[in-house]
Short mmCIF file of C-alpha atoms in Angstrom, two decimals:
data_model
loop_
_atom_site.label_atom_id
_atom_site.label_comp_id
_atom_site.label_asym_id
_atom_site.label_seq_id
_atom_site.Cartn_x
_atom_site.Cartn_y
_atom_site.Cartn_z
CA MET A 1 104.80 88.18 106.75
CA LYS A 2 107.19 86.77 104.79
CA MET A 3 109.38 83.65 105.61
CA ASN A 4 112.18 86.46 104.81
CA ASP A 5 111.21 88.47 107.61
CA PHE A 6 113.62 86.11 109.71
CA ARG A 7 116.66 86.71 107.46
CA LEU A 8 118.93 89.11 108.87
CA ASP A 9 121.00 89.40 105.99
CA GLY A 10 123.44 92.83 105.37
CA LYS A 11 122.75 93.74 109.13
CA ILE A 12 125.32 93.99 111.60
CA ALA A 13 124.44 92.05 115.20
CA LEU A 14 126.85 93.33 118.51
CA ILE A 15 126.93 90.76 121.35
CA THR A 16 128.82 91.75 124.54
CA GLY A 17 130.59 89.45 126.23
CA ALA A 18 129.87 86.81 123.45
CA SER A 19 132.93 84.44 123.43
CA TYR A 20 130.99 81.65 124.90
CA GLY A 21 128.29 80.43 126.42
CA ILE A 22 124.93 81.76 125.78
CA GLY A 23 125.89 84.84 124.01
CA PHE A 24 127.99 82.98 121.56
CA ALA A 25 124.96 80.28 120.86
CA ILE A 26 123.19 83.52 120.55
CA ALA A 27 125.43 85.13 117.87
CA SER A 28 125.68 81.93 116.19
CA GLY A 29 121.99 81.87 115.47
CA LEU A 30 121.95 85.54 114.33
CA ALA A 31 124.94 84.69 112.17
CA GLU A 32 122.78 81.57 110.47
CA ALA A 33 120.27 84.14 109.67
CA GLY A 34 122.69 85.98 107.98
CA ALA A 35 124.18 88.67 110.37
CA THR A 36 127.61 90.12 110.30
CA ILE A 37 128.96 89.67 113.49
CA VAL A 38 130.93 91.88 116.32
CA PHE A 39 131.51 90.73 119.65
CA ASN A 40 133.30 92.31 122.57
CA ASP A 41 135.37 90.98 125.76
CA ILE A 42 136.66 91.95 128.55
CA ASN A 43 140.29 90.91 127.34
CA GLN A 44 142.24 89.95 124.62
CA ASP A 45 142.31 86.42 125.74
CA LEU A 46 138.94 86.06 125.74
CA VAL A 47 138.39 87.64 122.34
CA ASN A 48 141.02 85.57 120.91
CA LYS A 49 139.76 82.39 121.99
CA GLY A 50 136.34 83.84 121.27
CA VAL A 51 137.32 84.51 117.36
CA ALA A 52 138.56 81.16 117.21
CA ALA A 53 135.41 79.72 118.50
CA TYR A 54 133.74 81.34 116.34
CA LYS A 55 135.96 80.49 113.25
CA GLU A 56 135.92 76.61 113.97
CA ALA A 57 132.00 77.31 113.62
CA GLY A 58 132.77 78.77 110.31
CA ILE A 59 131.44 82.12 110.95
CA HIS A 60 134.19 85.29 110.56
CA ALA A 61 133.24 87.15 113.79
CA HIS A 62 134.89 90.76 114.89
CA GLY A 63 135.99 90.84 118.07
CA TYR A 64 137.36 93.98 120.56
CA VAL A 65 138.54 94.06 123.94
CA CYS A 66 136.16 96.57 126.00
CA ASP A 67 134.62 96.89 129.29
CA VAL A 68 130.73 97.26 128.71
CA THR A 69 131.14 99.85 132.22
CA ASN A 70 133.77 101.77 130.72
CA GLU A 71 131.80 104.65 128.43
CA ASP A 72 134.80 105.61 127.38
CA GLN A 73 135.84 102.49 126.10
CA VAL A 74 132.43 101.42 124.88
CA ASN A 75 132.21 104.91 122.70
CA GLU A 76 135.70 104.06 121.46
CA MET A 77 134.65 100.67 120.31
CA ILE A 78 131.47 101.51 118.83
CA ALA A 79 133.37 104.46 116.86
CA ALA A 80 135.88 101.79 115.22
CA ILE A 81 133.14 99.45 114.80
CA GLU A 82 131.08 101.79 112.40
CA ARG A 83 134.40 102.57 111.06
CA GLU A 84 135.93 98.69 110.57
CA VAL A 85 132.17 97.03 110.02
CA GLY A 86 129.54 99.67 109.67
CA VAL A 87 126.70 100.74 111.66
CA VAL A 88 125.14 98.54 114.30
CA ASP A 89 121.78 96.91 113.23
CA ILE A 90 121.28 94.87 116.28
CA LEU A 91 122.65 95.09 119.76
CA VAL A 92 122.66 92.06 121.83
CA ASN A 93 123.39 92.88 125.62
CA ASN A 94 124.60 89.58 127.25
CA ALA A 95 127.84 90.65 129.28
CA GLY A 96 126.91 90.52 132.68
CA ILE A 97 128.17 88.19 135.88
CA ILE A 98 126.08 86.64 139.44
CA LYS A 99 127.63 86.03 142.49
CA ARG A 100 125.74 84.04 144.98
CA ILE A 101 125.67 85.84 148.15
CA PRO A 102 123.57 86.19 151.13
CA MET A 103 122.17 89.46 151.07
CA ILE A 104 123.88 90.36 154.43
CA GLU A 105 126.82 88.81 153.81
CA MET A 106 127.25 90.75 150.87
CA THR A 107 129.53 94.46 150.47
CA ALA A 108 128.33 96.96 149.08
CA ALA A 109 131.25 96.61 146.51
CA GLN A 110 129.98 93.57 145.61
CA PHE A 111 126.79 94.84 145.18
CA ARG A 112 127.71 97.71 143.16
CA GLN A 113 129.55 95.36 140.48
CA VAL A 114 126.89 93.27 139.71
CA ILE A 115 124.27 96.12 138.78
CA ASP A 116 127.60 98.11 137.05
CA ILE A 117 127.67 95.15 134.90
CA ASP A 118 124.35 93.82 134.44
CA LEU A 119 122.20 96.93 134.59
CA ASN A 120 124.52 100.14 134.24
CA GLY A 121 126.72 98.27 131.14
CA PRO A 122 123.11 97.71 129.13
CA PHE A 123 122.49 101.55 129.39
CA ILE A 124 125.69 102.13 128.38
CA MET A 125 125.99 100.47 124.90
CA SER A 126 122.51 100.70 124.24
CA LYS A 127 123.49 104.68 124.71
CA ALA A 128 126.55 104.66 122.05
CA VAL A 129 124.46 102.49 119.28
CA ILE A 130 120.81 104.43 119.42
CA PRO A 131 121.82 107.46 117.68
CA SER A 132 123.05 106.05 114.67
CA MET A 133 120.07 103.77 114.79
CA ILE A 134 118.14 107.23 114.86
CA LYS A 135 119.61 108.11 111.88
CA LYS A 136 119.36 104.57 110.05
CA GLY A 137 115.96 104.82 110.52
CA HIS A 138 115.70 101.17 112.63
CA GLY A 139 117.28 99.36 115.23
CA LYS A 140 117.34 96.54 117.51
CA ILE A 141 118.38 96.17 120.69
CA ILE A 142 118.15 92.62 122.62
CA ASN A 143 118.35 92.81 126.95
CA ILE A 144 119.63 89.12 128.52
CA CYS A 145 117.02 89.53 131.45
CA SER A 146 116.40 86.16 133.73
CA MET A 147 113.04 84.85 135.49
CA MET A 148 115.31 87.09 138.12
CA SER A 149 113.40 89.92 136.26
CA GLU A 150 110.11 88.49 137.96
CA LEU A 151 111.50 86.28 140.97
CA GLY A 152 113.50 85.96 144.18
CA ARG A 153 115.91 83.61 144.98
CA GLU A 154 118.02 83.44 148.47
CA THR A 155 122.10 84.67 147.79
CA VAL A 156 121.09 86.73 144.43
CA SER A 157 119.82 90.11 145.43
CA ALA A 158 122.13 92.50 143.41
CA TYR A 159 121.64 90.15 140.56
CA ALA A 160 117.65 90.18 140.70
CA ALA A 161 118.06 93.83 141.58
CA ALA A 162 120.03 94.18 138.43
CA LYS A 163 117.97 92.65 136.01
CA GLY A 164 114.29 93.53 137.51
CA GLY A 165 115.90 97.30 136.51
CA LEU A 166 116.97 95.31 133.19
CA LYS A 167 113.22 94.64 132.17
CA MET A 168 112.69 98.65 133.07
CA LEU A 169 115.11 99.53 130.92
CA THR A 170 114.03 97.71 128.36
CA ARG A 171 110.07 99.04 128.22
CA ASN A 172 111.62 102.72 128.59
CA ILE A 173 114.08 102.63 126.10
CA CYS A 174 110.57 101.28 123.74
CA SER A 175 108.98 103.95 125.01
CA GLU A 176 111.66 106.78 124.50
CA TYR A 177 112.89 105.57 120.91
CA GLY A 178 110.05 103.36 119.11
CA GLU A 179 108.90 106.31 117.33
CA PHE A 180 112.00 105.98 115.74
CA ASN A 181 111.70 102.43 114.60
CA ILE A 182 113.80 100.91 117.12
CA GLN A 183 112.38 98.20 119.08
CA CYS A 184 113.72 96.87 122.20
CA ASN A 185 112.93 93.54 123.83
CA GLY A 186 114.50 91.09 126.52
CA ILE A 187 115.14 87.40 126.72
CA GLY A 188 114.48 85.56 129.70
CA PRO A 189 116.35 82.31 129.77
CA GLY A 190 115.57 79.64 132.41
CA TYR A 191 118.21 77.07 133.80
CA ILE A 192 120.76 76.71 131.05
CA ALA A 193 122.93 73.51 130.36
CA THR A 194 126.43 74.81 130.48
CA PRO A 195 129.88 73.89 131.57
CA GLN A 196 129.19 76.04 134.38
CA THR A 197 126.21 74.09 135.30
CA ALA A 198 128.12 70.78 134.62
CA PRO A 199 128.23 70.22 138.53
CA LEU A 200 124.92 70.96 139.28
CA ARG A 201 123.69 67.98 137.12
CA GLU A 202 126.24 65.17 137.99
CA THR A 203 124.60 62.30 139.59
CA GLN A 204 126.10 61.86 142.80
CA PRO A 205 127.79 58.57 144.39
CA ASP A 206 124.10 56.79 145.91
CA GLY A 207 123.24 57.28 141.94
CA SER A 208 120.55 60.44 142.62
CA ARG A 209 120.53 63.15 141.34
CA HIS A 210 121.79 66.59 143.03
CA PRO A 211 119.75 68.44 144.61
CA PHE A 212 119.69 71.49 143.08
CA ASP A 213 119.00 69.31 139.91
CA GLN A 214 116.37 67.89 141.33
CA PHE A 215 114.47 71.38 142.18
CA ILE A 216 115.17 72.64 138.80
CA ILE A 217 113.70 69.14 136.88
CA ALA A 218 110.65 69.85 139.88
CA LYS A 219 110.36 73.26 138.83
CA THR A 220 110.15 73.07 134.82
CA PRO A 221 107.22 71.36 132.73
CA ALA A 222 109.81 70.62 130.25
CA GLY A 223 111.61 68.20 133.16
CA ARG A 224 114.90 69.13 131.80
CA TRP A 225 117.80 71.93 131.48
CA LEU A 226 117.76 74.03 128.58
CA GLU A 227 120.38 74.19 125.97
CA ALA A 228 121.95 77.26 124.93
CA GLU A 229 120.83 77.18 121.46
CA GLU A 230 117.60 77.21 122.28
CA LEU A 231 117.65 81.23 123.21
CA ALA A 232 118.62 81.19 119.22
CA GLY A 233 115.38 81.10 117.62
CA PRO A 234 114.29 83.97 119.79
CA ALA A 235 116.66 85.83 119.20
CA VAL A 236 116.64 85.98 115.71
CA PHE A 237 112.94 86.39 115.82
CA LEU A 238 113.85 89.72 118.08
CA ALA A 239 116.16 90.61 115.70
CA SER A 240 114.23 90.48 112.70
CA ASP A 241 111.53 92.43 110.67
CA ALA A 242 109.39 89.54 112.15
CA SER A 243 109.44 91.91 115.31
CA ASN A 244 108.77 94.98 114.18
CA ALA A 245 105.74 95.27 116.09
CA VAL A 246 107.01 93.77 119.12
CA ASN A 247 108.93 96.75 121.40
CA GLY A 248 109.21 96.73 125.31
CA HIS A 249 108.13 92.71 125.73
CA ILE A 250 110.58 90.14 128.14
CA LEU A 251 110.07 86.78 125.92
CA TYR A 252 110.32 84.14 128.61
CA VAL A 253 112.43 81.15 127.60
CA ASP A 254 112.12 78.77 130.60
CA GLY A 255 110.62 75.89 129.33
CA GLY A 256 107.24 76.83 131.60
CA ILE A 257 108.76 78.19 134.97
CA LEU A 258 107.46 81.25 135.04
CA ALA A 259 104.16 79.48 134.48
CA TYR A 260 104.01 76.57 136.81
CA ILE A 261 103.67 76.31 140.56
CA GLY A 262 105.58 73.56 141.28
CA LYS A 263 104.68 69.49 141.82
CA GLN A 264 102.45 68.60 144.28
CA PRO A 265 104.27 66.97 147.32
CA LYS A 266 103.82 63.20 147.21
#
């Protein structure tokens, strides 16, 4: 193995839903390793904000408006990327949503929406890029799974069902297309410190931690929330030639939560 195996020079990486947050952090890491960055989001305003954020970070990114659940839009976007940028070497299926609703209060329509974005979206995106990857003789697909690919928790029935399905879609893409030098793996993030989770980490009026913050700290051997940037290294590895023998694997970047039963009550 050479350290150059971790470089992504000359590779085109498409990261879905990467205007901000985890997708932006992963894309920034791939760019630092040499990849050309392409991303999409659901509307032009988000794409514009994403392009501006990448520019501020010193990254020239190509942004496209596309709904990952719309197969026609996805096919049109992939065709445009191939014309304007080149064939996608690396696909990161990052776009997703979560609805925290008790199962018996969740409508079937709400359940389907989560499944559509978090599971059907990666299926549609992967299906769109695989033919050109086969022609080119290589490809990397990284699905952003979750600890909910392995665990259940109250109020996330649709999300857990989708992410569990995404784990198995990852393994099946490996099974079907590994012979074409296509590696499909997943990353399962732990609890990430983002602006969206900031209210859950605020100190309470009495000086104590938020109950959910206490819960996460107690369940994480690292004893802290993770940073989005900590997903970049694993993503670079799975996107690079260094992982050519790794296929159908879910890499959990969770600070040790899945290995840990939790602290014993005092």
